[in-house]
PDB file of C-alpha atoms in Angstrom:
ATOM      1  CA  UNK A   3     -53.686 120.943  24.875  1.00 63.00           C
ATOM      2  CA  UNK A   4     -54.989 118.821  27.735  1.00 82.00           C
ATOM      3  CA  UNK A   5     -53.507 119.628  31.154  1.00 92.00           C
ATOM      4  CA  UNK A   6     -52.745 116.001  32.044  1.00 95.00           C
ATOM      5  CA  UNK A   7     -50.660 113.222  30.523  1.00 97.00           C
ATOM      6  CA  UNK A   8     -51.172 109.787  32.018  1.00 96.00           C
ATOM      7  CA  UNK A   9     -49.937 106.255  31.565  1.00 97.00           C
ATOM      8  CA  UNK A  10     -52.104 103.382  32.830  1.00 97.00           C
ATOM      9  CA  UNK A  11     -50.791 100.757  35.204  1.00 96.00           C
ATOM     10  CA  UNK A  12     -49.562  97.325  34.197  1.00 95.00           C
ATOM     11  CA  UNK A  13     -52.058  95.632  31.898  1.00 95.00           C
ATOM     12  CA  UNK A  14     -54.582  98.445  32.155  1.00 94.00           C
ATOM     13  CA  UNK A  15     -56.198 100.721  29.603  1.00 93.00           C
ATOM     14  CA  UNK A  16     -56.931 104.399  29.959  1.00 91.00           C
ATOM     15  CA  UNK A  17     -60.341 103.453  31.337  1.00 91.00           C
ATOM     16  CA  UNK A  18     -58.647 102.768  34.677  1.00 93.00           C
ATOM     17  CA  UNK A  19     -58.079 106.531  34.974  1.00 93.00           C
ATOM     18  CA  UNK A  20     -61.593 107.387  33.784  1.00 92.00           C
ATOM     19  CA  UNK A  21     -63.201 107.886  37.218  1.00 93.00           C
ATOM     20  CA  UNK A  22     -60.406 110.200  38.380  1.00 95.00           C
ATOM     21  CA  UNK A  23     -60.526 112.243  35.181  1.00 93.00           C
ATOM     22  CA  UNK A  24     -64.290 112.489  35.592  1.00 93.00           C
ATOM     23  CA  UNK A  25     -63.887 114.058  39.018  1.00 94.00           C
ATOM     24  CA  UNK A  26     -61.106 116.321  37.770  1.00 91.00           C
ATOM     25  CA  UNK A  27     -63.369 117.475  34.950  1.00 88.00           C
ATOM     26  CA  UNK A  28     -60.409 117.768  32.602  1.00 84.00           C
ATOM     27  CA  UNK A  29     -59.059 116.010  29.549  1.00 85.00           C
ATOM     28  CA  UNK A  30     -55.844 114.037  29.315  1.00 92.00           C
ATOM     29  CA  UNK A  31     -53.537 112.534  26.763  1.00 94.00           C
ATOM     30  CA  UNK A  32     -53.552 108.821  27.594  1.00 95.00           C
ATOM     31  CA  UNK A  33     -50.382 107.049  26.504  1.00 97.00           C
ATOM     32  CA  UNK A  34     -50.674 103.269  26.329  1.00 97.00           C
ATOM     33  CA  UNK A  35     -47.546 101.179  25.923  1.00 98.00           C
ATOM     34  CA  UNK A  36     -46.523  97.548  25.442  1.00 98.00           C
ATOM     35  CA  UNK A  37     -47.594  95.840  28.656  1.00 97.00           C
ATOM     36  CA  UNK A  38     -49.530  98.944  29.707  1.00 97.00           C
ATOM     37  CA  UNK A  39     -52.711  98.651  27.665  1.00 95.00           C
ATOM     38  CA  UNK A  40     -51.054  97.303  24.507  1.00 96.00           C
ATOM     39  CA  UNK A  41     -49.998  93.797  23.639  1.00 97.00           C
ATOM     40  CA  UNK A  42     -46.297  93.058  23.790  1.00 97.00           C
ATOM     41  CA  UNK A  43     -44.827  92.140  20.425  1.00 95.00           C
ATOM     42  CA  UNK A  44     -41.731  90.103  19.776  1.00 93.00           C
ATOM     43  CA  UNK A  45     -38.698  92.357  19.955  1.00 94.00           C
ATOM     44  CA  UNK A  46     -40.347  95.073  22.049  1.00 96.00           C
ATOM     45  CA  UNK A  47     -37.993  96.636  24.577  1.00 97.00           C
ATOM     46  CA  UNK A  48     -39.844  96.724  27.878  1.00 97.00           C
ATOM     47  CA  UNK A  49     -37.372  98.437  30.186  1.00 97.00           C
ATOM     48  CA  UNK A  50     -38.666 101.722  31.645  1.00 98.00           C
ATOM     49  CA  UNK A  51     -36.139 103.943  29.796  1.00 98.00           C
ATOM     50  CA  UNK A  52     -37.252 102.491  26.457  1.00 98.00           C
ATOM     51  CA  UNK A  53     -40.892 102.863  27.426  1.00 98.00           C
ATOM     52  CA  UNK A  54     -40.173 106.454  28.474  1.00 98.00           C
ATOM     53  CA  UNK A  55     -38.933 107.220  24.969  1.00 98.00           C
ATOM     54  CA  UNK A  56     -42.297 106.042  23.630  1.00 98.00           C
ATOM     55  CA  UNK A  57     -44.042 108.425  26.026  1.00 98.00           C
ATOM     56  CA  UNK A  58     -41.902 111.339  24.856  1.00 98.00           C
ATOM     57  CA  UNK A  59     -42.607 110.432  21.226  1.00 97.00           C
ATOM     58  CA  UNK A  60     -46.345 110.463  21.959  1.00 97.00           C
ATOM     59  CA  UNK A  61     -46.813 113.554  24.141  1.00 97.00           C
ATOM     60  CA  UNK A  62     -45.201 116.867  24.980  1.00 96.00           C
ATOM     61  CA  UNK A  63     -44.773 116.885  28.764  1.00 98.00           C
ATOM     62  CA  UNK A  64     -43.807 120.542  29.093  1.00 97.00           C
ATOM     63  CA  UNK A  65     -45.796 122.368  31.789  1.00 95.00           C
ATOM     64  CA  UNK A  66     -48.278 119.505  32.172  1.00 96.00           C
ATOM     65  CA  UNK A  67     -49.100 117.216  35.091  1.00 97.00           C
ATOM     66  CA  UNK A  68     -47.819 113.716  34.282  1.00 98.00           C
ATOM     67  CA  UNK A  69     -49.315 110.752  36.119  1.00 98.00           C
ATOM     68  CA  UNK A  70     -48.273 107.130  36.417  1.00 98.00           C
ATOM     69  CA  UNK A  71     -49.864 104.271  38.301  1.00 97.00           C
ATOM     70  CA  UNK A  72     -48.184 101.211  39.754  1.00 95.00           C
ATOM     71  CA  UNK A  73     -45.426  99.932  37.425  1.00 95.00           C
ATOM     72  CA  UNK A  74     -45.901 102.819  34.990  1.00 98.00           C
ATOM     73  CA  UNK A  75     -44.541 105.151  37.680  1.00 98.00           C
ATOM     74  CA  UNK A  76     -41.074 103.996  36.663  1.00 98.00           C
ATOM     75  CA  UNK A  77     -41.848 104.888  33.056  1.00 98.00           C
ATOM     76  CA  UNK A  78     -43.152 108.392  33.740  1.00 98.00           C
ATOM     77  CA  UNK A  79     -40.265 109.122  36.099  1.00 98.00           C
ATOM     78  CA  UNK A  80     -37.812 108.240  33.344  1.00 98.00           C
ATOM     79  CA  UNK A  81     -39.799 110.328  30.865  1.00 98.00           C
ATOM     80  CA  UNK A  82     -39.901 113.356  33.165  1.00 98.00           C
ATOM     81  CA  UNK A  83     -36.155 113.138  33.747  1.00 98.00           C
ATOM     82  CA  UNK A  84     -35.511 113.020  29.975  1.00 98.00           C
ATOM     83  CA  UNK A  85     -38.073 115.625  28.846  1.00 98.00           C
ATOM     84  CA  UNK A  86     -36.490 118.606  27.021  1.00 96.00           C
ATOM     85  CA  UNK A  87     -38.724 120.894  29.095  1.00 96.00           C
ATOM     86  CA  UNK A  88     -39.924 119.725  32.498  1.00 94.00           C
ATOM     87  CA  UNK A  89     -43.501 118.889  33.369  1.00 97.00           C
ATOM     88  CA  UNK A  90     -45.452 121.096  35.745  1.00 97.00           C
ATOM     89  CA  UNK A  91     -45.555 118.172  38.178  1.00 97.00           C
ATOM     90  CA  UNK A  92     -45.096 114.407  38.328  1.00 98.00           C
ATOM     91  CA  UNK A  93     -47.572 112.225  40.219  1.00 98.00           C
ATOM     92  CA  UNK A  94     -46.688 108.637  41.129  1.00 98.00           C
ATOM     93  CA  UNK A  95     -49.698 106.668  42.353  1.00 98.00           C
ATOM     94  CA  UNK A  96     -48.835 103.427  44.121  1.00 97.00           C
ATOM     95  CA  UNK A  97     -45.297 103.090  42.691  1.00 96.00           C
ATOM     96  CA  UNK A  98     -43.937  99.553  42.583  1.00 90.00           C
ATOM     97  CA  UNK A  99     -40.571  97.787  42.946  1.00 86.00           C
ATOM     98  CA  UNK A 100     -39.997  98.398  46.642  1.00 85.00           C
ATOM     99  CA  UNK A 101     -36.821  96.291  47.089  1.00 79.00           C
ATOM    100  CA  UNK A 102     -38.143  94.819  50.337  1.00 71.00           C
ATOM    101  CA  UNK A 103     -40.969  93.224  48.366  1.00 64.00           C
ATOM    102  CA  UNK A 104     -39.208  92.494  45.107  1.00 60.00           C
ATOM    103  CA  UNK A 105     -39.292  88.697  45.062  1.00 65.00           C
ATOM    104  CA  UNK A 106     -42.218  86.894  43.461  1.00 61.00           C
ATOM    105  CA  UNK A 107     -43.410  85.346  46.773  1.00 68.00           C
ATOM    106  CA  UNK A 108     -43.367  88.734  48.491  1.00 70.00           C
ATOM    107  CA  UNK A 109     -45.111  90.399  45.555  1.00 68.00           C
ATOM    108  CA  UNK A 110     -47.887  87.805  45.695  1.00 66.00           C
ATOM    109  CA  UNK A 111     -48.182  88.149  49.477  1.00 72.00           C
ATOM    110  CA  UNK A 112     -48.448  91.937  49.253  1.00 67.00           C
ATOM    111  CA  UNK A 113     -50.921  91.720  46.416  1.00 66.00           C
ATOM    112  CA  UNK A 114     -53.164  89.385  48.400  1.00 60.00           C
ATOM    113  CA  UNK A 115     -53.038  91.620  51.477  1.00 69.00           C
ATOM    114  CA  UNK A 116     -53.954  94.610  49.328  1.00 72.00           C
ATOM    115  CA  UNK A 117     -56.685  92.782  47.395  1.00 67.00           C
ATOM    116  CA  UNK A 118     -58.664  92.367  50.599  1.00 64.00           C
ATOM    117  CA  UNK A 119     -59.239  96.138  50.516  1.00 65.00           C
ATOM    118  CA  UNK A 120     -60.132  96.436  46.830  1.00 75.00           C
ATOM    119  CA  UNK A 121     -63.654  96.713  45.436  1.00 68.00           C
ATOM    120  CA  UNK A 122     -64.972  93.576  43.704  1.00 74.00           C
ATOM    121  CA  UNK A 123     -66.932  95.790  41.290  1.00 74.00           C
ATOM    122  CA  UNK A 124     -63.708  96.679  39.463  1.00 80.00           C
ATOM    123  CA  UNK A 125     -63.076  93.054  38.481  1.00 80.00           C
ATOM    124  CA  UNK A 126     -64.817  93.141  35.057  1.00 85.00           C
ATOM    125  CA  UNK A 127     -62.694  96.087  33.881  1.00 85.00           C
ATOM    126  CA  UNK A 128     -59.500  94.475  35.156  1.00 85.00           C
ATOM    127  CA  UNK A 129     -60.253  91.151  33.500  1.00 87.00           C
ATOM    128  CA  UNK A 130     -61.134  92.823  30.197  1.00 93.00           C
ATOM    129  CA  UNK A 131     -57.989  94.960  30.185  1.00 91.00           C
ATOM    130  CA  UNK A 132     -55.688  92.141  31.288  1.00 91.00           C
ATOM    131  CA  UNK A 133     -56.980  89.840  28.566  1.00 92.00           C
ATOM    132  CA  UNK A 134     -56.620  92.582  25.961  1.00 92.00           C
ATOM    133  CA  UNK A 135     -53.043  93.342  26.992  1.00 94.00           C
ATOM    134  CA  UNK A 136     -52.144  89.674  27.430  1.00 94.00           C
ATOM    135  CA  UNK A 137     -51.042  87.943  30.605  1.00 92.00           C
ATOM    136  CA  UNK A 138     -47.763  86.744  29.094  1.00 95.00           C
ATOM    137  CA  UNK A 139     -46.794  90.241  28.026  1.00 95.00           C
ATOM    138  CA  UNK A 140     -47.749  91.602  31.432  1.00 94.00           C
ATOM    139  CA  UNK A 141     -45.522  89.031  33.127  1.00 93.00           C
ATOM    140  CA  UNK A 142     -42.598  89.922  30.843  1.00 95.00           C
ATOM    141  CA  UNK A 143     -43.087  93.627  31.494  1.00 95.00           C
ATOM    142  CA  UNK A 144     -43.240  93.142  35.256  1.00 89.00           C
ATOM    143  CA  UNK A 145     -40.161  90.929  35.193  1.00 90.00           C
ATOM    144  CA  UNK A 146     -38.180  93.710  33.514  1.00 93.00           C
ATOM    145  CA  UNK A 147     -39.624  96.376  35.818  1.00 90.00           C
ATOM    146  CA  UNK A 148     -38.542  94.463  38.929  1.00 86.00           C
ATOM    147  CA  UNK A 149     -34.903  94.914  37.885  1.00 88.00           C
ATOM    148  CA  UNK A 150     -35.191  98.662  37.399  1.00 93.00           C
ATOM    149  CA  UNK A 151     -34.373 101.236  40.064  1.00 95.00           C
ATOM    150  CA  UNK A 152     -36.509 104.363  39.936  1.00 97.00           C
ATOM    151  CA  UNK A 153     -34.365 106.482  42.255  1.00 97.00           C
ATOM    152  CA  UNK A 154     -31.785 107.777  39.712  1.00 97.00           C
ATOM    153  CA  UNK A 155     -34.567 109.106  37.475  1.00 98.00           C
ATOM    154  CA  UNK A 156     -36.381 110.730  40.393  1.00 97.00           C
ATOM    155  CA  UNK A 157     -33.187 112.408  41.534  1.00 98.00           C
ATOM    156  CA  UNK A 158     -32.936 114.034  38.093  1.00 97.00           C
ATOM    157  CA  UNK A 159     -36.544 115.250  37.865  1.00 97.00           C
ATOM    158  CA  UNK A 160     -36.721 119.058  37.945  1.00 95.00           C
ATOM    159  CA  UNK A 161     -40.414 119.484  38.759  1.00 97.00           C
ATOM    160  CA  UNK A 162     -42.402 118.835  41.959  1.00 97.00           C
ATOM    161  CA  UNK A 163     -43.025 115.122  42.554  1.00 98.00           C
ATOM    162  CA  UNK A 164     -46.004 113.807  44.512  1.00 98.00           C
ATOM    163  CA  UNK A 165     -46.016 110.161  45.612  1.00 98.00           C
ATOM    164  CA  UNK A 166     -49.561 109.053  46.463  1.00 98.00           C
ATOM    165  CA  UNK A 167     -50.785 105.773  47.906  1.00 97.00           C
ATOM    166  CA  UNK A 168     -53.981 104.335  49.306  1.00 96.00           C
ATOM    167  CA  UNK A 169     -54.062 103.730  53.024  1.00 95.00           C
ATOM    168  CA  UNK A 170     -54.212  99.938  52.587  1.00 94.00           C
ATOM    169  CA  UNK A 171     -51.751  99.638  49.691  1.00 93.00           C
ATOM    170  CA  UNK A 172     -49.210  97.001  50.730  1.00 88.00           C
ATOM    171  CA  UNK A 173     -47.664  96.958  47.245  1.00 89.00           C
ATOM    172  CA  UNK A 174     -46.563 100.562  47.776  1.00 93.00           C
ATOM    173  CA  UNK A 175     -46.115 100.805  51.558  1.00 94.00           C
ATOM    174  CA  UNK A 176     -45.763 104.144  53.332  1.00 96.00           C
ATOM    175  CA  UNK A 177     -42.039 103.776  53.952  1.00 96.00           C
ATOM    176  CA  UNK A 178     -41.382 103.193  50.262  1.00 97.00           C
ATOM    177  CA  UNK A 179     -43.471 106.210  49.236  1.00 97.00           C
ATOM    178  CA  UNK A 180     -41.629 108.406  51.717  1.00 98.00           C
ATOM    179  CA  UNK A 181     -38.262 107.133  50.496  1.00 97.00           C
ATOM    180  CA  UNK A 182     -39.131 108.035  46.902  1.00 98.00           C
ATOM    181  CA  UNK A 183     -40.367 111.470  47.949  1.00 98.00           C
ATOM    182  CA  UNK A 184     -37.053 112.115  49.705  1.00 97.00           C
ATOM    183  CA  UNK A 185     -35.160 110.992  46.604  1.00 97.00           C
ATOM    184  CA  UNK A 186     -36.765 113.657  44.406  1.00 97.00           C
ATOM    185  CA  UNK A 187     -35.359 117.168  44.936  1.00 97.00           C
ATOM    186  CA  UNK A 188     -38.902 118.560  45.219  1.00 96.00           C
ATOM    187  CA  UNK A 189     -40.801 115.495  46.393  1.00 97.00           C
ATOM    188  CA  UNK A 190     -43.456 114.792  48.971  1.00 96.00           C
ATOM    189  CA  UNK A 191     -45.515 111.760  49.911  1.00 97.00           C
ATOM    190  CA  UNK A 192     -49.216 111.619  50.703  1.00 97.00           C
ATOM    191  CA  UNK A 193     -51.348 108.725  51.930  1.00 98.00           C
ATOM    192  CA  UNK A 194     -55.042 108.851  51.104  1.00 97.00           C
ATOM    193  CA  UNK A 195     -57.381 108.065  54.022  1.00 97.00           C
ATOM    194  CA  UNK A 196     -58.760 104.966  52.280  1.00 95.00           C
ATOM    195  CA  UNK A 197     -58.157 102.673  49.336  1.00 93.00           C
ATOM    196  CA  UNK A 198     -55.730 100.025  48.204  1.00 93.00           C
ATOM    197  CA  UNK A 199     -53.571  99.888  45.092  1.00 93.00           C
ATOM    198  CA  UNK A 200     -56.256 100.771  42.527  1.00 91.00           C
ATOM    199  CA  UNK A 201     -57.222 104.208  43.843  1.00 95.00           C
ATOM    200  CA  UNK A 202     -57.426 105.897  40.381  1.00 94.00           C
ATOM    201  CA  UNK A 203     -60.326 103.559  39.695  1.00 91.00           C
ATOM    202  CA  UNK A 204     -61.850 103.015  43.126  1.00 93.00           C
ATOM    203  CA  UNK A 205     -61.308 106.281  45.027  1.00 95.00           C
ATOM    204  CA  UNK A 206     -61.318 109.122  42.497  1.00 95.00           C
ATOM    205  CA  UNK A 207     -63.051 111.434  44.971  1.00 96.00           C
ATOM    206  CA  UNK A 208     -59.960 111.209  47.197  1.00 97.00           C
ATOM    207  CA  UNK A 209     -57.267 111.195  44.527  1.00 97.00           C
ATOM    208  CA  UNK A 210     -58.581 113.915  42.208  1.00 95.00           C
ATOM    209  CA  UNK A 211     -58.465 116.797  44.730  1.00 95.00           C
ATOM    210  CA  UNK A 212     -54.826 115.990  45.521  1.00 94.00           C
ATOM    211  CA  UNK A 213     -53.955 116.005  41.808  1.00 93.00           C
ATOM    212  CA  UNK A 214     -55.999 119.107  40.956  1.00 89.00           C
ATOM    213  CA  UNK A 215     -53.896 121.261  43.274  1.00 84.00           C
ATOM    214  CA  UNK A 216     -50.932 120.610  40.969  1.00 80.00           C
ATOM    215  CA  UNK A 217     -52.652 121.681  37.762  1.00 61.00           C
TER     216      UNK A 217
END
């Protein structure tokens, strides 16, 4: 069994985690979901609890490190809280839905401020994944995610929780990461010395050592 279970961020495929897994030198079960690497079909439930059930149907989380990125952090938090046996650890990278930035104008503003610190070289992968997942389905998934509060799930998680963000991530600001870490009974927050919102793809050499200490 692979030591890691991961869910890609909104619209992304497992390839977005590829650089980090390469540095870790370990395998992972990659769980893609509607809006998170898979196209959204009519009738799909997109709320994080429903998505979490899909994760639990796809992978055994017991004694494994479970990772989410961006909007999928809500999904993996719900899955970890519901797992019959707890994961070894839960890692939330750049978690979204900070209430202070929950409106569409604020989301766009934060995204633009963060994009200035992202690497242009990642654009081809993002475009390919977004087109494969479908922009309409991504928008529907994000709309549902904005209404969800992650804190109740985090409060019920029984394993250590690490909230990680890039230094220049305005989508997941430091105060939000610290708030989530305080919500989890065994949580802590860590800011990488560089990077924006896409650190699993752009800064694996910084992210992987933090994750490997949990394995």
